[in-house]
PDB file of C-alpha atoms and ligand atoms in Angstrom:
ATOM      1  CA  UNK S   1      73.018 281.274  67.903  1.00  0.00           C
ATOM      2  CA  UNK S   2      75.489 283.956  68.822  1.00  0.00           C
ATOM      3  CA  UNK S   3      78.710 285.506  67.592  1.00  0.00           C
ATOM      4  CA  UNK S   4      80.549 283.723  70.423  1.00  0.00           C
ATOM      5  CA  UNK S   5      79.409 280.368  69.087  1.00  0.00           C
ATOM      6  CA  UNK S   6      80.152 281.244  65.443  1.00  0.00           C
ATOM      7  CA  UNK S   7      83.666 282.320  66.449  1.00  0.00           C
ATOM      8  CA  UNK S   8      84.211 279.190  68.552  1.00  0.00           C
ATOM      9  CA  UNK S   9      83.178 276.966  65.633  1.00  0.00           C
ATOM     10  CA  UNK S  10      85.367 278.942  63.218  1.00  0.00           C
ATOM     11  CA  UNK S  11      88.281 278.480  65.649  1.00  0.00           C
ATOM     12  CA  UNK S  12      87.556 274.742  65.789  1.00  0.00           C
ATOM     13  CA  UNK S  13      87.457 274.484  61.976  1.00  0.00           C
ATOM     14  CA  UNK S  14      90.555 276.627  61.545  1.00  0.00           C
ATOM     15  CA  UNK S  15      92.525 274.655  64.157  1.00  0.00           C
ATOM     16  CA  UNK S  16      91.693 271.456  62.282  1.00  0.00           C
ATOM     17  CA  UNK S  17      91.918 272.520  58.651  1.00  0.00           C
ATOM     18  CA  UNK S  18      93.984 275.681  58.321  1.00  0.00           C
ATOM     19  CA  UNK S  19      97.466 275.071  59.757  1.00  0.00           C
ATOM     20  CA  UNK S  20      99.320 278.099  61.108  1.00  0.00           C
ATOM     21  CA  UNK S  21     101.338 279.818  58.399  1.00  0.00           C
ATOM     22  CA  UNK S  22     104.077 282.337  59.229  1.00  0.00           C
ATOM     23  CA  UNK S  23     103.444 284.649  56.259  1.00  0.00           C
ATOM     24  CA  UNK S  24      99.698 284.810  56.879  1.00  0.00           C
ATOM     25  CA  UNK S  25     100.165 285.273  60.623  1.00  0.00           C
ATOM     26  CA  UNK S  26     102.550 288.123  59.861  1.00  0.00           C
ATOM     27  CA  UNK S  27      99.801 289.784  57.812  1.00  0.00           C
ATOM     28  CA  UNK S  28      97.396 289.643  60.751  1.00  0.00           C
ATOM     29  CA  UNK S  29     100.091 290.967  63.105  1.00  0.00           C
ATOM     30  CA  UNK S  30     100.876 293.811  60.680  1.00  0.00           C
ATOM     31  CA  UNK S  31      97.174 294.702  60.626  1.00  0.00           C
ATOM     32  CA  UNK S  32      97.316 295.133  64.410  1.00  0.00           C
ATOM     33  CA  UNK S  33     100.697 296.909  64.429  1.00  0.00           C
ATOM     34  CA  UNK S  34      99.699 299.405  61.710  1.00  0.00           C
ATOM     35  CA  UNK S  35      96.231 299.845  63.265  1.00  0.00           C
ATOM     36  CA  UNK S  36      94.427 298.803  60.069  1.00  0.00           C
ATOM     37  CA  UNK S  37      90.795 297.644  60.209  1.00  0.00           C
ATOM     38  CA  UNK S  38      90.457 293.904  60.935  1.00  0.00           C
ATOM     39  CA  UNK S  39      88.166 293.299  57.985  1.00  0.00           C
ATOM     40  CA  UNK S  40      90.262 290.714  56.155  1.00  0.00           C
ATOM     41  CA  UNK S  41      88.534 287.468  55.270  1.00  0.00           C
ATOM     42  CA  UNK S  42      88.709 284.795  57.997  1.00  0.00           C
ATOM     43  CA  UNK S  43      91.365 282.038  57.658  1.00  0.00           C
ATOM     44  CA  UNK S  44      88.834 279.398  56.579  1.00  0.00           C
ATOM     45  CA  UNK S  45      87.369 281.872  54.063  1.00  0.00           C
ATOM     46  CA  UNK S  46      90.844 282.643  52.730  1.00  0.00           C
ATOM     47  CA  UNK S  47      91.434 278.937  52.210  1.00  0.00           C
ATOM     48  CA  UNK S  48      88.018 278.676  50.568  1.00  0.00           C
ATOM     49  CA  UNK S  49      89.005 281.392  48.062  1.00  0.00           C
ATOM     50  CA  UNK S  50      92.311 279.604  47.470  1.00  0.00           C
ATOM     51  CA  UNK S  51      90.586 276.284  46.747  1.00  0.00           C
ATOM     52  CA  UNK S  52      87.995 277.981  44.543  1.00  0.00           C
ATOM     53  CA  UNK S  53      90.743 279.622  42.481  1.00  0.00           C
ATOM     54  CA  UNK S  54      92.429 276.228  42.082  1.00  0.00           C
ATOM     55  CA  UNK S  55      89.169 274.528  41.042  1.00  0.00           C
ATOM     56  CA  UNK S  56      88.832 277.340  38.516  1.00  0.00           C
ATOM     57  CA  UNK S  57      92.404 276.723  37.315  1.00  0.00           C
ATOM     58  CA  UNK S  58      92.937 280.456  37.556  1.00  0.00           C
ATOM     59  CA  UNK S  59      96.109 281.843  35.987  1.00  0.00           C
ATOM     60  CA  UNK S  60      95.131 285.512  36.258  1.00  0.00           C
ATOM     61  CA  UNK S  61      93.301 286.989  39.247  1.00  0.00           C
ATOM     62  CA  UNK S  62      92.009 290.515  39.867  1.00  0.00           C
ATOM     63  CA  UNK S  63      91.254 291.650  43.418  1.00  0.00           C
ATOM     64  CA  UNK S  64      89.548 294.888  44.466  1.00  0.00           C
ATOM     65  CA  UNK S  65      90.482 295.876  48.036  1.00  0.00           C
ATOM     66  CA  UNK S  66      93.922 294.704  49.195  1.00  0.00           C
ATOM     67  CA  UNK S  67      94.023 295.942  52.800  1.00  0.00           C
ATOM     68  CA  UNK S  68      97.150 294.211  54.243  1.00  0.00           C
ATOM     69  CA  UNK S  69      97.199 291.470  51.625  1.00  0.00           C
ATOM     70  CA  UNK S  70      95.587 288.615  53.558  1.00  0.00           C
ATOM     71  CA  UNK S  71      93.111 287.460  50.889  1.00  0.00           C
ATOM     72  CA  UNK S  72      95.689 288.491  48.279  1.00  0.00           C
ATOM     73  CA  UNK S  73      98.203 285.950  49.602  1.00  0.00           C
ATOM     74  CA  UNK S  74      95.614 283.156  49.833  1.00  0.00           C
ATOM     75  CA  UNK S  75      94.556 283.810  46.243  1.00  0.00           C
ATOM     76  CA  UNK S  76      98.076 284.337  44.857  1.00  0.00           C
ATOM     77  CA  UNK S  77      99.210 281.027  46.339  1.00  0.00           C
ATOM     78  CA  UNK S  78      96.640 279.259  44.163  1.00  0.00           C
ATOM     79  CA  UNK S  79      98.380 280.446  40.997  1.00  0.00           C
ATOM     80  CA  UNK S  80     100.932 278.627  38.856  1.00  0.00           C
ATOM     81  CA  UNK S  81     104.493 280.059  38.925  1.00  0.00           C
ATOM     82  CA  UNK S  82     103.802 282.138  35.813  1.00  0.00           C
ATOM     83  CA  UNK S  83     100.413 283.329  37.122  1.00  0.00           C
ATOM     84  CA  UNK S  84      99.532 286.928  37.943  1.00  0.00           C
ATOM     85  CA  UNK S  85      97.392 288.676  40.535  1.00  0.00           C
ATOM     86  CA  UNK S  86      96.625 292.378  40.272  1.00  0.00           C
ATOM     87  CA  UNK S  87      95.124 293.929  43.408  1.00  0.00           C
ATOM     88  CA  UNK S  88      93.616 297.420  43.609  1.00  0.00           C
ATOM     89  CA  UNK S  89      93.904 299.513  46.768  1.00  0.00           C
ATOM     90  CA  UNK S  90      92.928 303.152  47.333  1.00  0.00           C
ATOM     91  CA  UNK S  91      94.775 303.657  50.615  1.00  0.00           C
ATOM     92  CA  UNK S  92      98.545 304.182  50.192  1.00  0.00           C
ATOM     93  CA  UNK S  93      99.301 303.057  53.747  1.00  0.00           C
ATOM     94  CA  UNK S  94      97.343 299.833  53.291  1.00  0.00           C
ATOM     95  CA  UNK S  95      99.204 299.236  50.028  1.00  0.00           C
ATOM     96  CA  UNK S  96     102.562 299.812  51.708  1.00  0.00           C
ATOM     97  CA  UNK S  97     101.816 297.338  54.506  1.00  0.00           C
ATOM     98  CA  UNK S  98     100.466 294.862  51.946  1.00  0.00           C
ATOM     99  CA  UNK S  99     103.598 295.116  49.797  1.00  0.00           C
ATOM    100  CA  UNK S 100     105.777 294.181  52.779  1.00  0.00           C
ATOM    101  CA  UNK S 101     103.519 291.227  53.519  1.00  0.00           C
ATOM    102  CA  UNK S 102     103.531 290.076  49.901  1.00  0.00           C
ATOM    103  CA  UNK S 103     107.336 290.342  49.763  1.00  0.00           C
ATOM    104  CA  UNK S 104     107.608 288.350  52.998  1.00  0.00           C
ATOM    105  CA  UNK S 105     105.348 285.682  51.501  1.00  0.00           C
ATOM    106  CA  UNK S 106     107.680 285.364  48.503  1.00  0.00           C
ATOM    107  CA  UNK S 107     105.018 286.575  46.080  1.00  0.00           C
ATOM    108  CA  UNK S 108     106.683 289.779  44.855  1.00  0.00           C
ATOM    109  CA  UNK S 109     106.849 288.623  41.244  1.00  0.00           C
ATOM    110  CA  UNK S 110     103.286 287.243  41.176  1.00  0.00           C
ATOM    111  CA  UNK S 111     101.367 290.108  42.820  1.00  0.00           C
ATOM    112  CA  UNK S 112     101.087 293.648  41.560  1.00  0.00           C
ATOM    113  CA  UNK S 113      99.409 296.279  43.758  1.00  0.00           C
ATOM    114  CA  UNK S 114      97.870 299.224  41.933  1.00  0.00           C
ATOM    115  CA  UNK S 115      97.341 302.164  44.272  1.00  0.00           C
ATOM    116  CA  UNK S 116      94.346 304.394  43.620  1.00  0.00           C
ATOM    117  CA  UNK S 117      90.563 304.450  43.654  1.00  0.00           C
ATOM    118  CA  UNK S 118      89.435 301.324  41.832  1.00  0.00           C
ATOM    119  CA  UNK S 119      87.125 303.360  39.599  1.00  0.00           C
ATOM    120  CA  UNK S 120      90.310 305.077  38.328  1.00  0.00           C
ATOM    121  CA  UNK S 121      92.555 302.028  38.066  1.00  0.00           C
ATOM    122  CA  UNK S 122      89.966 299.691  36.469  1.00  0.00           C
ATOM    123  CA  UNK S 123      89.637 301.750  33.233  1.00  0.00           C
ATOM    124  CA  UNK S 124      93.444 301.727  33.006  1.00  0.00           C
ATOM    125  CA  UNK S 125      93.475 297.918  33.104  1.00  0.00           C
ATOM    126  CA  UNK S 126      91.032 297.943  30.200  1.00  0.00           C
ATOM    127  CA  UNK S 127      93.007 300.432  28.069  1.00  0.00           C
ATOM    128  CA  UNK S 128      96.242 298.565  28.769  1.00  0.00           C
ATOM    129  CA  UNK S 129      94.697 295.568  27.086  1.00  0.00           C
ATOM    130  CA  UNK S 130      95.220 293.217  30.032  1.00  0.00           C
ATOM    131  CA  UNK S 131      94.375 289.610  29.153  1.00  0.00           C
ATOM    132  CA  UNK S 132      91.043 288.494  30.658  1.00  0.00           C
ATOM    133  CA  UNK S 133      91.054 287.560  34.332  1.00  0.00           C
ATOM    134  CA  UNK S 134      89.946 284.049  35.298  1.00  0.00           C
ATOM    135  CA  UNK S 135      88.748 285.127  38.734  1.00  0.00           C
ATOM    136  CA  UNK S 136      87.786 288.512  40.184  1.00  0.00           C
ATOM    137  CA  UNK S 137      87.373 289.032  43.930  1.00  0.00           C
ATOM    138  CA  UNK S 138      85.430 292.216  44.712  1.00  0.00           C
ATOM    139  CA  UNK S 139      86.110 293.299  48.314  1.00  0.00           C
ATOM    140  CA  UNK S 140      86.666 297.090  48.310  1.00  0.00           C
ATOM    141  CA  UNK S 141      84.107 299.773  49.216  1.00  0.00           C
ATOM    142  CA  UNK S 142      80.548 298.480  49.040  1.00  0.00           C
ATOM    143  CA  UNK S 143      78.797 301.541  47.560  1.00  0.00           C
ATOM    144  CA  UNK S 144      80.592 300.996  44.252  1.00  0.00           C
ATOM    145  CA  UNK S 145      79.971 297.237  43.944  1.00  0.00           C
ATOM    146  CA  UNK S 146      77.547 297.771  41.017  1.00  0.00           C
ATOM    147  CA  UNK S 147      80.236 299.588  38.997  1.00  0.00           C
ATOM    148  CA  UNK S 148      82.890 297.080  40.064  1.00  0.00           C
ATOM    149  CA  UNK S 149      80.729 294.223  38.847  1.00  0.00           C
ATOM    150  CA  UNK S 150      80.308 295.920  35.473  1.00  0.00           C
ATOM    151  CA  UNK S 151      84.070 296.402  35.208  1.00  0.00           C
ATOM    152  CA  UNK S 152      84.599 292.786  36.204  1.00  0.00           C
ATOM    153  CA  UNK S 153      82.383 291.720  33.307  1.00  0.00           C
ATOM    154  CA  UNK S 154      84.489 293.834  30.922  1.00  0.00           C
ATOM    155  CA  UNK S 155      87.735 292.333  32.231  1.00  0.00           C
ATOM    156  CA  UNK S 156      86.719 288.655  32.156  1.00  0.00           C
ATOM    157  CA  UNK S 157      85.590 286.111  29.572  1.00  0.00           C
ATOM    158  CA  UNK S 158      83.174 283.176  29.454  1.00  0.00           C
ATOM    159  CA  UNK S 159      84.304 280.669  32.075  1.00  0.00           C
ATOM    160  CA  UNK S 160      85.613 283.344  34.452  1.00  0.00           C
ATOM    161  CA  UNK S 161      84.310 283.620  38.012  1.00  0.00           C
ATOM    162  CA  UNK S 162      83.401 286.807  39.895  1.00  0.00           C
ATOM    163  CA  UNK S 163      83.119 286.647  43.688  1.00  0.00           C
ATOM    164  CA  UNK S 164      81.688 289.511  45.734  1.00  0.00           C
ATOM    165  CA  UNK S 165      82.275 289.657  49.497  1.00  0.00           C
ATOM    166  CA  UNK S 166      79.942 291.148  52.122  1.00  0.00           C
ATOM    167  CA  UNK S 167      76.620 290.931  50.309  1.00  0.00           C
ATOM    168  CA  UNK S 168      74.420 290.072  53.314  1.00  0.00           C
ATOM    169  CA  UNK S 169      75.703 292.447  56.020  1.00  0.00           C
ATOM    170  CA  UNK S 170      73.946 290.982  59.055  1.00  0.00           C
ATOM    171  CA  UNK S 171      70.800 290.507  57.004  1.00  0.00           C
ATOM    172  CA  UNK S 172      70.332 294.244  56.509  1.00  0.00           C
ATOM    173  CA  UNK S 173      70.514 293.629  52.746  1.00  0.00           C
ATOM    174  CA  UNK S 174      66.762 292.930  52.716  1.00  0.00           C
ATOM    175  CA  UNK S 175      65.966 296.428  54.007  1.00  0.00           C
ATOM    176  CA  UNK S 176      64.947 298.218  50.816  1.00  0.00           C
ATOM    177  CA  UNK S 177      64.667 301.495  52.737  1.00  0.00           C
ATOM    178  CA  UNK S 178      68.130 301.390  54.275  1.00  0.00           C
ATOM    179  CA  UNK S 179      69.847 304.773  54.145  1.00  0.00           C
ATOM    180  CA  UNK S 180      73.276 303.101  54.282  1.00  0.00           C
ATOM    181  CA  UNK S 181      75.036 303.627  50.945  1.00  0.00           C
ATOM    182  CA  UNK S 182      76.859 300.314  51.416  1.00  0.00           C
ATOM    183  CA  UNK S 183      73.566 298.443  51.696  1.00  0.00           C
ATOM    184  CA  UNK S 184      72.151 300.305  48.708  1.00  0.00           C
ATOM    185  CA  UNK S 185      75.315 299.412  46.769  1.00  0.00           C
ATOM    186  CA  UNK S 186      74.804 295.735  47.530  1.00  0.00           C
ATOM    187  CA  UNK S 187      71.097 295.943  46.665  1.00  0.00           C
ATOM    188  CA  UNK S 188      71.767 297.655  43.318  1.00  0.00           C
ATOM    189  CA  UNK S 189      74.394 295.018  42.599  1.00  0.00           C
ATOM    190  CA  UNK S 190      71.847 292.266  43.358  1.00  0.00           C
ATOM    191  CA  UNK S 191      69.381 293.879  40.954  1.00  0.00           C
ATOM    192  CA  UNK S 192      72.044 294.021  38.244  1.00  0.00           C
ATOM    193  CA  UNK S 193      73.083 290.449  38.935  1.00  0.00           C
ATOM    194  CA  UNK S 194      69.519 289.184  38.668  1.00  0.00           C
ATOM    195  CA  UNK S 195      69.053 290.871  35.290  1.00  0.00           C
ATOM    196  CA  UNK S 196      72.466 290.036  33.817  1.00  0.00           C
ATOM    197  CA  UNK S 197      72.198 287.392  31.090  1.00  0.00           C
ATOM    198  CA  UNK S 198      75.993 287.029  30.800  1.00  0.00           C
ATOM    199  CA  UNK S 199      76.330 285.291  34.175  1.00  0.00           C
ATOM    200  CA  UNK S 200      74.952 282.395  36.163  1.00  0.00           C
ATOM    201  CA  UNK S 201      74.929 283.499  39.802  1.00  0.00           C
ATOM    202  CA  UNK S 202      73.963 282.679  43.341  1.00  0.00           C
ATOM    203  CA  UNK S 203      74.594 283.957  46.865  1.00  0.00           C
ATOM    204  CA  UNK S 204      75.418 282.011  50.006  1.00  0.00           C
ATOM    205  CA  UNK S 205      74.903 283.390  53.527  1.00  0.00           C
ATOM    206  CA  UNK S 206      77.810 282.826  55.903  1.00  0.00           C
ATOM    207  CA  UNK S 207      78.374 282.992  59.654  1.00  0.00           C
ATOM    208  CA  UNK S 208      81.684 282.801  61.476  1.00  0.00           C
ATOM    209  CA  UNK S 209      84.352 284.828  63.196  1.00  0.00           C
ATOM    210  CA  UNK S 210      83.575 287.721  60.827  1.00  0.00           C
ATOM    211  CA  UNK S 211      79.904 287.782  61.758  1.00  0.00           C
ATOM    212  CA  UNK S 212      76.842 287.124  59.617  1.00  0.00           C
ATOM    213  CA  UNK S 213      77.426 287.995  55.992  1.00  0.00           C
ATOM    214  CA  UNK S 214      77.483 286.394  52.567  1.00  0.00           C
ATOM    215  CA  UNK S 215      79.311 285.803  49.317  1.00  0.00           C
ATOM    216  CA  UNK S 216      77.952 286.134  45.796  1.00  0.00           C
ATOM    217  CA  UNK S 217      79.445 283.963  43.071  1.00  0.00           C
ATOM    218  CA  UNK S 218      78.861 284.537  39.371  1.00  0.00           C
ATOM    219  CA  UNK S 219      80.183 282.436  36.514  1.00  0.00           C
ATOM    220  CA  UNK S 220      80.499 284.298  33.229  1.00  0.00           C
ATOM    221  CA  UNK S 221      78.656 282.242  30.631  1.00  0.00           C
ATOM    222  CA  UNK S 222      78.686 284.471  27.546  1.00  0.00           C
ATOM    223  CA  UNK S 223      80.314 287.593  26.073  1.00  0.00           C
TER     224      UNK S 223
HETATM  225  N1  SAH T  28      90.453 291.778  50.649  1.00  0.00           N
HETATM  226  C1  SAH T  28      91.034 292.127  51.940  1.00  0.00           C
HETATM  227  C2  SAH T  28      90.150 293.068  52.716  1.00  0.00           C
HETATM  228  C3  SAH T  28      89.837 294.349  51.989  1.00  0.00           C
HETATM  229  S1  SAH T  28      89.129 295.571  53.060  1.00  0.00           S
HETATM  230  C4  SAH T  28      91.216 290.853  52.756  1.00  0.00           C
HETATM  231  O1  SAH T  28      90.268 290.067  52.847  1.00  0.00           O
HETATM  232  O2  SAH T  28      92.303 290.660  53.304  1.00  0.00           O
HETATM  233  C5  SAH T  28      88.669 296.784  51.891  1.00  0.00           C
HETATM  234  C6  SAH T  28      89.838 297.544  51.298  1.00  0.00           C
HETATM  235  O3  SAH T  28      89.325 298.294  50.195  1.00  0.00           O
HETATM  236  C7  SAH T  28      90.486 298.551  52.258  1.00  0.00           C
HETATM  237  O4  SAH T  28      91.876 298.363  52.313  1.00  0.00           O
HETATM  238  C8  SAH T  28      90.159 299.904  51.633  1.00  0.00           C
HETATM  239  O5  SAH T  28      91.178 300.874  51.787  1.00  0.00           O
HETATM  240  C9  SAH T  28      89.988 299.536  50.180  1.00  0.00           C
HETATM  241  N2  SAH T  28      89.173 300.490  49.418  1.00  0.00           N
HETATM  242  C10 SAH T  28      88.133 301.236  49.875  1.00  0.00           C
HETATM  243  N3  SAH T  28      87.636 301.987  48.900  1.00  0.00           N
HETATM  244  C11 SAH T  28      88.355 301.717  47.786  1.00  0.00           C
HETATM  245  C12 SAH T  28      88.327 302.184  46.461  1.00  0.00           C
HETATM  246  N4  SAH T  28      87.445 303.105  46.067  1.00  0.00           N
HETATM  247  N5  SAH T  28      89.218 301.678  45.578  1.00  0.00           N
HETATM  248  C13 SAH T  28      90.121 300.737  45.972  1.00  0.00           C
HETATM  249  N6  SAH T  28      90.202 300.267  47.218  1.00  0.00           N
HETATM  250  C14 SAH T  28      89.342 300.750  48.116  1.00  0.00           C
HETATM  251  C1  DHB T  29      83.685 294.813  56.721  1.00  0.00           C
HETATM  252  C2  DHB T  29      83.982 293.509  56.378  1.00  0.00           C
HETATM  253  C3  DHB T  29      84.541 293.226  55.164  1.00  0.00           C
HETATM  254  O1  DHB T  29      84.834 291.943  54.784  1.00  0.00           O
HETATM  255  C4  DHB T  29      84.821 294.240  54.275  1.00  0.00           C
HETATM  256  O2  DHB T  29      85.373 293.910  53.085  1.00  0.00           O
HETATM  257  C5  DHB T  29      84.530 295.542  54.590  1.00  0.00           C
HETATM  258  C6  DHB T  29      83.959 295.843  55.824  1.00  0.00           C
HETATM  259  C7  DHB T  29      83.084 295.105  58.032  1.00  0.00           C
HETATM  260  O3  DHB T  29      82.839 294.164  58.777  1.00  0.00           O
HETATM  261  O4  DHB T  29      82.855 296.283  58.314  1.00  0.00           O
HETATM  262 MG1   MG T  30      85.196 291.794  52.740  1.00  0.00          MG
END
């Protein structure tokens, strides 16, 4: 099995199940125009997140890692009209492009971008006394996933769901001796996850247009 085949199958699935959408296509075009990294979730993954948030009945979503707002828009569109999505982004240029995309998608009043390193903006969410989030999507830098997961636990409640992107990384996750800080971040997160009594969790490997990777999903089961 090769990347070419995974991409062809993703294209087949997306052609069938994910109709073209002007606002989402504009996000992908803006990513090219502004020369941002093309590391947004794939269209079928975006729709998966959207459906998951609806199954969850999410009214409040927290996202770490906005980029141009592609996953943000998929997730925000799952919310009721009075719902809220807060998305954290360290890079001011990414945030600026994302804001334009969110405005174009008609989600200005639903989505709030907080610019800054997530390890700075997360404590602020806690001190502000934000109501618990029903779903957290962790998709920023990988070295800090362990800390992000701990913040996610603080900012959620029993019944909430925490999703972590990019936890398989071409299978390299099983290399205990990897010198890549991203891999070590994922591995430390997995250790935390395994030992965390407050969640019920699993991880699914994925292949597709974005390569071979995986998603962790944790349901908060107790305070
Ligand atoms: N969720 C997006 C993709 C996010 S890519 C999508 O699927 O469409 C990862 C993003 O995290 C990048 O925009 C990067 O600038 C941002 N990022 C990296 N380190 C960060 C940090 N410490 N705090 C907040 N955001 C960070
Ligand atoms: C990459 C992919 C991602 O989904 C992400 O959030 C960060 C990096 C990558 O392929 O490098
Ligand atoms: Mg990702």
